[in-house]
PDB file of C-alpha atoms in Angstrom:
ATOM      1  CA  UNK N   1      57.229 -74.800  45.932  1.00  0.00           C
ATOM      2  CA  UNK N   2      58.477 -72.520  42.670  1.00  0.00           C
ATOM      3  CA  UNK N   3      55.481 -74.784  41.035  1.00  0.00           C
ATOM      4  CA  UNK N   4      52.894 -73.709  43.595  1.00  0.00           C
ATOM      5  CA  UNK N   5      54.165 -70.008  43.748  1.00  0.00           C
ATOM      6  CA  UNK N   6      53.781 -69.742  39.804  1.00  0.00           C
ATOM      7  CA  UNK N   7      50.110 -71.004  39.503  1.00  0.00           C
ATOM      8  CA  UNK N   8      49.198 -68.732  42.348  1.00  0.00           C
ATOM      9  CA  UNK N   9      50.627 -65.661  40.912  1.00  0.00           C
ATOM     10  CA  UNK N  10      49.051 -66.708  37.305  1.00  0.00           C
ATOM     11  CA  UNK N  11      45.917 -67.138  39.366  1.00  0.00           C
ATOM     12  CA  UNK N  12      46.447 -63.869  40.971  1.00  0.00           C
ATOM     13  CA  UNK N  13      46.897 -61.821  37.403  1.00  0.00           C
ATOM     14  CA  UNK N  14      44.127 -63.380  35.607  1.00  0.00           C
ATOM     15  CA  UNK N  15      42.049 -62.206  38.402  1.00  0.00           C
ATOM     16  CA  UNK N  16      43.333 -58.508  38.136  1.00  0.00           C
ATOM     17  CA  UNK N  17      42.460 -58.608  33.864  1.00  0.00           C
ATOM     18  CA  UNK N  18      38.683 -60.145  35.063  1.00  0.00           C
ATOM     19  CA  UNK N  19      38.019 -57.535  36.954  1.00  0.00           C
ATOM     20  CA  UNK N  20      39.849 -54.582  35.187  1.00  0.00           C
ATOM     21  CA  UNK N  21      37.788 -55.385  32.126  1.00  0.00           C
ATOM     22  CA  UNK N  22      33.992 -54.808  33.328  1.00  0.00           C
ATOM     23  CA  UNK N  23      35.056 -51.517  34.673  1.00  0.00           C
ATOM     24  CA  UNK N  24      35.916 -50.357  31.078  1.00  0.00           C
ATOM     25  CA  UNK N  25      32.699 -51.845  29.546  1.00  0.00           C
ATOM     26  CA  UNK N  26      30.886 -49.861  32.103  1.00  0.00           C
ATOM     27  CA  UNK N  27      32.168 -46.719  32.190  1.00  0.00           C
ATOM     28  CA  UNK N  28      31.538 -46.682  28.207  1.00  0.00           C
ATOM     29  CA  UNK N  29      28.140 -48.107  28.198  1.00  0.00           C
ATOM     30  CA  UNK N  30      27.332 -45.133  30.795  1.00  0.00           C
ATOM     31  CA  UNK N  31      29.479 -42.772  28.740  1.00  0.00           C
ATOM     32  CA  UNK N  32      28.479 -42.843  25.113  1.00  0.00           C
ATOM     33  CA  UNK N  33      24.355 -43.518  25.695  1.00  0.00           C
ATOM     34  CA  UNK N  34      24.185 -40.106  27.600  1.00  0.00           C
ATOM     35  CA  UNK N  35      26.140 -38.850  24.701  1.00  0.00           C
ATOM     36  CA  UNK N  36      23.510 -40.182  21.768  1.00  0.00           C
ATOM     37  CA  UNK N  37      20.855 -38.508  24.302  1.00  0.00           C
ATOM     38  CA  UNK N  38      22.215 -34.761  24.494  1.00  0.00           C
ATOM     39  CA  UNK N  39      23.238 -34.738  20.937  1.00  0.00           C
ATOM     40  CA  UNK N  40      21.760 -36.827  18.459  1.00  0.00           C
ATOM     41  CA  UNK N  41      18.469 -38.025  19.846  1.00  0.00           C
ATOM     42  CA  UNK N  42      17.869 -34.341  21.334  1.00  0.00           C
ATOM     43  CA  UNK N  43      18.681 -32.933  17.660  1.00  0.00           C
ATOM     44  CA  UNK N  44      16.821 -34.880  15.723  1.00  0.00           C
ATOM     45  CA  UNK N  45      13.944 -34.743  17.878  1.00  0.00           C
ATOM     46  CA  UNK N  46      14.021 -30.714  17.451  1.00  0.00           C
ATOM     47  CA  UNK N  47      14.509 -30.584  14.344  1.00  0.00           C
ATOM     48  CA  UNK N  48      11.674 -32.827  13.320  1.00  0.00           C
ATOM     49  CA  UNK N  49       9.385 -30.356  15.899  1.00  0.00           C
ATOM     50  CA  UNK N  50      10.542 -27.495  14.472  1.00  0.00           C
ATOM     51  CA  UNK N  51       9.236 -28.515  10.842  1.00  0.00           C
ATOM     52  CA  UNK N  52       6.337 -29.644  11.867  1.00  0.00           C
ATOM     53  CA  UNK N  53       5.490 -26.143  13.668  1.00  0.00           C
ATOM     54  CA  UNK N  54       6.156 -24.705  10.284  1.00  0.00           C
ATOM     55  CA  UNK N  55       4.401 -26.938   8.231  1.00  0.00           C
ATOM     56  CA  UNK N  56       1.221 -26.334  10.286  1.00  0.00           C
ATOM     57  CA  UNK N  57       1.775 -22.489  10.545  1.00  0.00           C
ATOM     58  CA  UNK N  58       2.059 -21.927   7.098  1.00  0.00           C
ATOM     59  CA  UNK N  59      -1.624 -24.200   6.384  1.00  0.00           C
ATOM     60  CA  UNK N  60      -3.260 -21.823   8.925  1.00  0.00           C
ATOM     61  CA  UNK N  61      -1.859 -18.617   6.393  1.00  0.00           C
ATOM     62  CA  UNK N  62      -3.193 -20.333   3.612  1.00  0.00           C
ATOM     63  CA  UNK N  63      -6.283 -20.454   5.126  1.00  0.00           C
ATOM     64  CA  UNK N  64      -6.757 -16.862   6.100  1.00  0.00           C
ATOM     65  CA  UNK N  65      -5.886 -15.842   3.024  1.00  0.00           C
ATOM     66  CA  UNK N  66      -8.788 -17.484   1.857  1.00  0.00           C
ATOM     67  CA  UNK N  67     -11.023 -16.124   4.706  1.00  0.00           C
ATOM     68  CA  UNK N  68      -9.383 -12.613   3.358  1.00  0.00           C
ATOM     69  CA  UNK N  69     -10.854 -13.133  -0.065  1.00  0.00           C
ATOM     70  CA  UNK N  70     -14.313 -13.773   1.084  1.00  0.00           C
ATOM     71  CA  UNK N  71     -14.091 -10.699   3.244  1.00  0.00           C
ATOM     72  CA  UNK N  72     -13.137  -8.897  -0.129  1.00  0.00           C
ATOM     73  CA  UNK N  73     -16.099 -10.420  -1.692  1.00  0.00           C
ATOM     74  CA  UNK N  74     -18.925  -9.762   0.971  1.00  0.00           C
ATOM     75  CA  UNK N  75     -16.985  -5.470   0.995  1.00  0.00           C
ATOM     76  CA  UNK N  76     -17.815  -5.392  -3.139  1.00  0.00           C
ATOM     77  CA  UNK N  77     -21.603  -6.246  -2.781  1.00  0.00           C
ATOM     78  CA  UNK N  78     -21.732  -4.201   0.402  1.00  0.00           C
ATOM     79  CA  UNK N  79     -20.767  -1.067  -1.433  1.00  0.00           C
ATOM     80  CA  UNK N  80     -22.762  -2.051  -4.699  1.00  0.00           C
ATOM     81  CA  UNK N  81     -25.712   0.341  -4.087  1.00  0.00           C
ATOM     82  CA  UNK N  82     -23.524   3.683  -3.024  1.00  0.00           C
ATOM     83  CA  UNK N  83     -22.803   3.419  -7.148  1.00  0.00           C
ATOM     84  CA  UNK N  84     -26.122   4.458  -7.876  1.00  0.00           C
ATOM     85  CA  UNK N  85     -27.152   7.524  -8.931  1.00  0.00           C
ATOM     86  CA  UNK N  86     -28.739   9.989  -6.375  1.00  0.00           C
ATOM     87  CA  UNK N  87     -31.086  12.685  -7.471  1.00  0.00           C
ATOM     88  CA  UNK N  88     -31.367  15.654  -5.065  1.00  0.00           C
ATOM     89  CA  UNK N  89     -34.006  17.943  -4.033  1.00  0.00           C
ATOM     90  CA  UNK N  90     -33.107  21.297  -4.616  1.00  0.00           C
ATOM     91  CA  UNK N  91     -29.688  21.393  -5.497  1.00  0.00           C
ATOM     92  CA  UNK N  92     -26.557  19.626  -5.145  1.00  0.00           C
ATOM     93  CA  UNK N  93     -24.447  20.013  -1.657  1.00  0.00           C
ATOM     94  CA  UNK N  94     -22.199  21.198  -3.746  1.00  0.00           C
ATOM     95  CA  UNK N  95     -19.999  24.267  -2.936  1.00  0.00           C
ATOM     96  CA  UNK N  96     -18.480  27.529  -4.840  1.00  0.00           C
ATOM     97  CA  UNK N  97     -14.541  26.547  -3.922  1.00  0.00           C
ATOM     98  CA  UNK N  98     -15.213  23.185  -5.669  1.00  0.00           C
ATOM     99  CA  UNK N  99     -14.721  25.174  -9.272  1.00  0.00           C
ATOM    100  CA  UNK N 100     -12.653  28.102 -10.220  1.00  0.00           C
ATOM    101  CA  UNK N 101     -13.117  32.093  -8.961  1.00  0.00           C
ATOM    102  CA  UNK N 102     -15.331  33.939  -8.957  1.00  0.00           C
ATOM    103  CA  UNK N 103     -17.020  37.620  -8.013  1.00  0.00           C
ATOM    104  CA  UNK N 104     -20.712  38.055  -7.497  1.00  0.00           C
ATOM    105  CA  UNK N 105     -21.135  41.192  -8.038  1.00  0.00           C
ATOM    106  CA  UNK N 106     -25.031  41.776  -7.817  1.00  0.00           C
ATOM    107  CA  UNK N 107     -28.123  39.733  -7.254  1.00  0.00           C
ATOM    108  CA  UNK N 108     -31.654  40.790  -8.742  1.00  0.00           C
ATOM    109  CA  UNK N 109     -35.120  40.250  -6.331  1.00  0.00           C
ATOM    110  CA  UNK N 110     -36.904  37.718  -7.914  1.00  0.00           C
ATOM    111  CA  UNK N 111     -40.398  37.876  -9.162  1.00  0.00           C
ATOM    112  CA  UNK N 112     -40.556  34.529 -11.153  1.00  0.00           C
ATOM    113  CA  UNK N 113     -38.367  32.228  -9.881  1.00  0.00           C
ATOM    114  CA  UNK N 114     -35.205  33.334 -12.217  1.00  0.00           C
ATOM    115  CA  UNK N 115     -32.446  34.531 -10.069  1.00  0.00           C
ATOM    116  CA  UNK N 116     -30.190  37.509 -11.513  1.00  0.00           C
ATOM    117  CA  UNK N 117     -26.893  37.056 -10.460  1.00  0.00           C
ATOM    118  CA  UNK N 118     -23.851  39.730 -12.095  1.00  0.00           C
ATOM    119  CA  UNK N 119     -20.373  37.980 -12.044  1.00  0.00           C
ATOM    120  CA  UNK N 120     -17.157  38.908 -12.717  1.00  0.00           C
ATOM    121  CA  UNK N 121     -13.940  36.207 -13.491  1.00  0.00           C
ATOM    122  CA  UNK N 122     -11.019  35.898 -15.209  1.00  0.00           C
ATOM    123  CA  UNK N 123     -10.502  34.246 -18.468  1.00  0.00           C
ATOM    124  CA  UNK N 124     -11.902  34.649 -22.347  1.00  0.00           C
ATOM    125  CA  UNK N 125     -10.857  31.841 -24.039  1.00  0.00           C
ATOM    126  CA  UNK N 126     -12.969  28.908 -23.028  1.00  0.00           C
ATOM    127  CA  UNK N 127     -16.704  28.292 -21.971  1.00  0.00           C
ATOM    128  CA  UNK N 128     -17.236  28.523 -18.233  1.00  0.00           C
ATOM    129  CA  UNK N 129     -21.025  26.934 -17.065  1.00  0.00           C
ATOM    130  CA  UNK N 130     -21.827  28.086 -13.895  1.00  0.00           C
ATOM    131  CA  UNK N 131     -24.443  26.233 -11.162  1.00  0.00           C
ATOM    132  CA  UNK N 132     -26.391  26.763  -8.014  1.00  0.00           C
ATOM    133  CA  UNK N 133     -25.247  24.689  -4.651  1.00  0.00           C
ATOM    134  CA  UNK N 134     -26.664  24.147  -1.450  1.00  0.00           C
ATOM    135  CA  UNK N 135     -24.225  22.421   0.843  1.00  0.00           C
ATOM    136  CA  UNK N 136     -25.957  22.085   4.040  1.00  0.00           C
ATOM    137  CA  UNK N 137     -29.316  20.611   2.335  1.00  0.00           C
ATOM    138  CA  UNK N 138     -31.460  22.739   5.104  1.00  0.00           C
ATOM    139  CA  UNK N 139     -33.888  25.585   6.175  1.00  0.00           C
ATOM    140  CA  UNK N 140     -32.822  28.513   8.600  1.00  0.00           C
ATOM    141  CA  UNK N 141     -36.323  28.085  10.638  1.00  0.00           C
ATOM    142  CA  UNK N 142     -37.771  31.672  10.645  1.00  0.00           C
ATOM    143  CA  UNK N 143     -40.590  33.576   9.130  1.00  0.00           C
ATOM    144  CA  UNK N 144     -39.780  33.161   6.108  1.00  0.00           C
ATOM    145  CA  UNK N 145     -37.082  30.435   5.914  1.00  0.00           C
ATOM    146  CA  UNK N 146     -33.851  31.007   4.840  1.00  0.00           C
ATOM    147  CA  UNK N 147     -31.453  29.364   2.827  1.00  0.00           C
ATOM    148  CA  UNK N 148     -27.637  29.650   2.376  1.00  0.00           C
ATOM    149  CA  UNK N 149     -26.735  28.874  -1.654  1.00  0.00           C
ATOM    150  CA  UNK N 150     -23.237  29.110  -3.472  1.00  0.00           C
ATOM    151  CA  UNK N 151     -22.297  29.524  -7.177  1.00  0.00           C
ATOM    152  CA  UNK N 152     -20.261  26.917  -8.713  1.00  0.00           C
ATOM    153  CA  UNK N 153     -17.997  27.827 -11.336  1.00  0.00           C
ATOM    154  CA  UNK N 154     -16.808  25.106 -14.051  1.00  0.00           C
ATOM    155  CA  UNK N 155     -14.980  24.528 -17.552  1.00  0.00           C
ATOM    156  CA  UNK N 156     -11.547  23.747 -18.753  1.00  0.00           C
ATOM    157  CA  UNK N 157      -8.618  25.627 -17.603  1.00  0.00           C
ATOM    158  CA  UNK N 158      -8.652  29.191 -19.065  1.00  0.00           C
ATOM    159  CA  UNK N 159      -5.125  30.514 -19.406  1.00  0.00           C
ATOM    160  CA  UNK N 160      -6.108  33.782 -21.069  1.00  0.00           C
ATOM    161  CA  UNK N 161      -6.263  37.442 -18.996  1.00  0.00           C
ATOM    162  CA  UNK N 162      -9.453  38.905 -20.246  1.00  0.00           C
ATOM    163  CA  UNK N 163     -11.480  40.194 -17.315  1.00  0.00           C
ATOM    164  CA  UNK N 164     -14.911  38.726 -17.985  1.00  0.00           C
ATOM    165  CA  UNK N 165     -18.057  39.976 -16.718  1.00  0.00           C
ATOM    166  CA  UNK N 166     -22.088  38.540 -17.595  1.00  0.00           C
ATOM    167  CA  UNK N 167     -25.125  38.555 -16.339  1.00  0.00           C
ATOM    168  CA  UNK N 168     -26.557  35.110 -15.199  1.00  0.00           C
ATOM    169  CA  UNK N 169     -30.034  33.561 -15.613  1.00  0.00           C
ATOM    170  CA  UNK N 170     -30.255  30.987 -12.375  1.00  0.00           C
ATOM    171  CA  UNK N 171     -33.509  29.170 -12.110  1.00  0.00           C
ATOM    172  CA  UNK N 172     -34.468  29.100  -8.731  1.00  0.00           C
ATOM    173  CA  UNK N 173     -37.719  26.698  -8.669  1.00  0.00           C
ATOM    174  CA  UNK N 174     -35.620  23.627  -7.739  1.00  0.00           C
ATOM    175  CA  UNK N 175     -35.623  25.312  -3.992  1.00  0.00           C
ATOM    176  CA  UNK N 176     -39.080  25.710  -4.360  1.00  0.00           C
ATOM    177  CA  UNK N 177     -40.067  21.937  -4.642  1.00  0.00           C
ATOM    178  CA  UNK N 178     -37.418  21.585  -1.872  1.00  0.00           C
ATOM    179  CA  UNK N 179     -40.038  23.992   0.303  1.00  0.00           C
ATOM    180  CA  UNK N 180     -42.915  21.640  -0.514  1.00  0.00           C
ATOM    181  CA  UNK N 181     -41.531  18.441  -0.049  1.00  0.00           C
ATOM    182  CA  UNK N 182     -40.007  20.097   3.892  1.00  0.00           C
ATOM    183  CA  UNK N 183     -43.290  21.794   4.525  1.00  0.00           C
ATOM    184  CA  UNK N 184     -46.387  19.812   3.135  1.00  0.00           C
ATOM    185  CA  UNK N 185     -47.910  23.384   1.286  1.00  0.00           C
ATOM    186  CA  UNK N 186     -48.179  24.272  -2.589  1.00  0.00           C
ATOM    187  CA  UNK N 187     -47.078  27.922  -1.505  1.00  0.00           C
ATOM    188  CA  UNK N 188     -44.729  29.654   0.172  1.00  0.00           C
ATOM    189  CA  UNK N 189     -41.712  32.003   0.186  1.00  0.00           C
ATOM    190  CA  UNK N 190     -38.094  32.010   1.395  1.00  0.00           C
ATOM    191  CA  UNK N 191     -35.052  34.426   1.708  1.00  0.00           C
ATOM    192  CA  UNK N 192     -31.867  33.453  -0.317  1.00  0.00           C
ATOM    193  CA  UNK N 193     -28.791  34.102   0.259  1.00  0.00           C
ATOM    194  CA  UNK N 194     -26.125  34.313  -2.283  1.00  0.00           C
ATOM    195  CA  UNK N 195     -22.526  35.814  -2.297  1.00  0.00           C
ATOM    196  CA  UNK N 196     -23.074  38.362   0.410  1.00  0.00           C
ATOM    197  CA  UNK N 197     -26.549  38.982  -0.879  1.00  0.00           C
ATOM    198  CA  UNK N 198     -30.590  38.162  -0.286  1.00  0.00           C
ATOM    199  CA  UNK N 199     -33.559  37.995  -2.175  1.00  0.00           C
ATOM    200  CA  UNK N 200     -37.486  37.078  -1.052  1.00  0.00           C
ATOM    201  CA  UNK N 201     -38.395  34.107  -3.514  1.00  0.00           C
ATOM    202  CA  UNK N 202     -42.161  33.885  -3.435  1.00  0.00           C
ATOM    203  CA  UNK N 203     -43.279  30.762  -5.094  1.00  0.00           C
TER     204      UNK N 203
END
């Protein structure tokens, strides 16, 4: 009977460690895969995306840089022909405030096409050149036309306080061939305007 009662409570405790030992194997193969999931698989995974996405960004900035340098290219060749030298009819579109001051003091009437012009300016040490403008490149339509011209007024910087005044010779016939090529005639006339004053310029 003590026989009998000892085998069955053997029996009885290898039983208990049989089934006490799959729960522990389960409850770890459920624990530690969902572990390797949310950490190391999840971690890697981004990282390795997150590399790629900059790899491939940074080839498509290499590439518009060199779309960028074929823009520049085409822009030079574009702007190629404004370099070359334009030649007016009449005079420049120049305009008086361009150069330094100046006072007209008198303009002539014009028989020939040379345009009197007194001035007045400030200086006496250097050589001033002085020039004929038209800025707005255009006829007042009346009978006669008019046109609006201003003096420019050049040369190095002259420091000195002499008060300087000249007569200047100003060759009108420029504004003449400016007439012919507007108006389709050989002759004409015009009334200029310069520095407050006007003048009939029959050509």
């Amino acid at each position: 009977m003590n026989r009998q009662t000892h085998l069955t409570g053997m029996l009885v405790l290898a039983l208990g460690c049989n089934d006490s030992e799959p729960n522990k194997d389960d409850d770890l193969s459920a624990t530690v895969p969902a572990h390797d999931a949310s950490t190391g698989g999840s971690s890697d995974d981004g990282g390795d995306g997150g590399n790629d996405g900059d790899g491939g960004d940074g080839g498509d900035g290499g590439d518009g840089g060199d779309g960028g340098d074929g823009t520049g290219d085409s822009g030079g060749t574009t702007s190629d022909p404004s370099t070359d030298p334009v030649e007016w009819i009449g005079f420049a579109p120049c305009r008086s405030a361009d150069g330094h001051a100046t006072t007209i003091d008198a303009v002539a009437e014009t028989s020939d096409g040379t345009l009197m012009v007194d001035v007045s300016y400030g200086g006496g040490c250097e050589t001033h050149s002085f020039a004929l403008c038209w800025p707005d490149q255009s006829f007042m339509e009346s009978a006669p036309v008019q046109v609006s011209l201003e003096l420019l007024h050049t040369g190095p910087r002259d420091d000195c306080d002499a008060w300087i005044t000249e007569t200047l010779d100003l060759d009108l016939s420029p504004m003449a061939d400016a007439w012919r090529e507007s108006y389709g005639a050989e002759s004409g006339e015009m009334i200029v305007y310069l520095g407050g004053f006007s003048t009939r310029y029959s050509f």
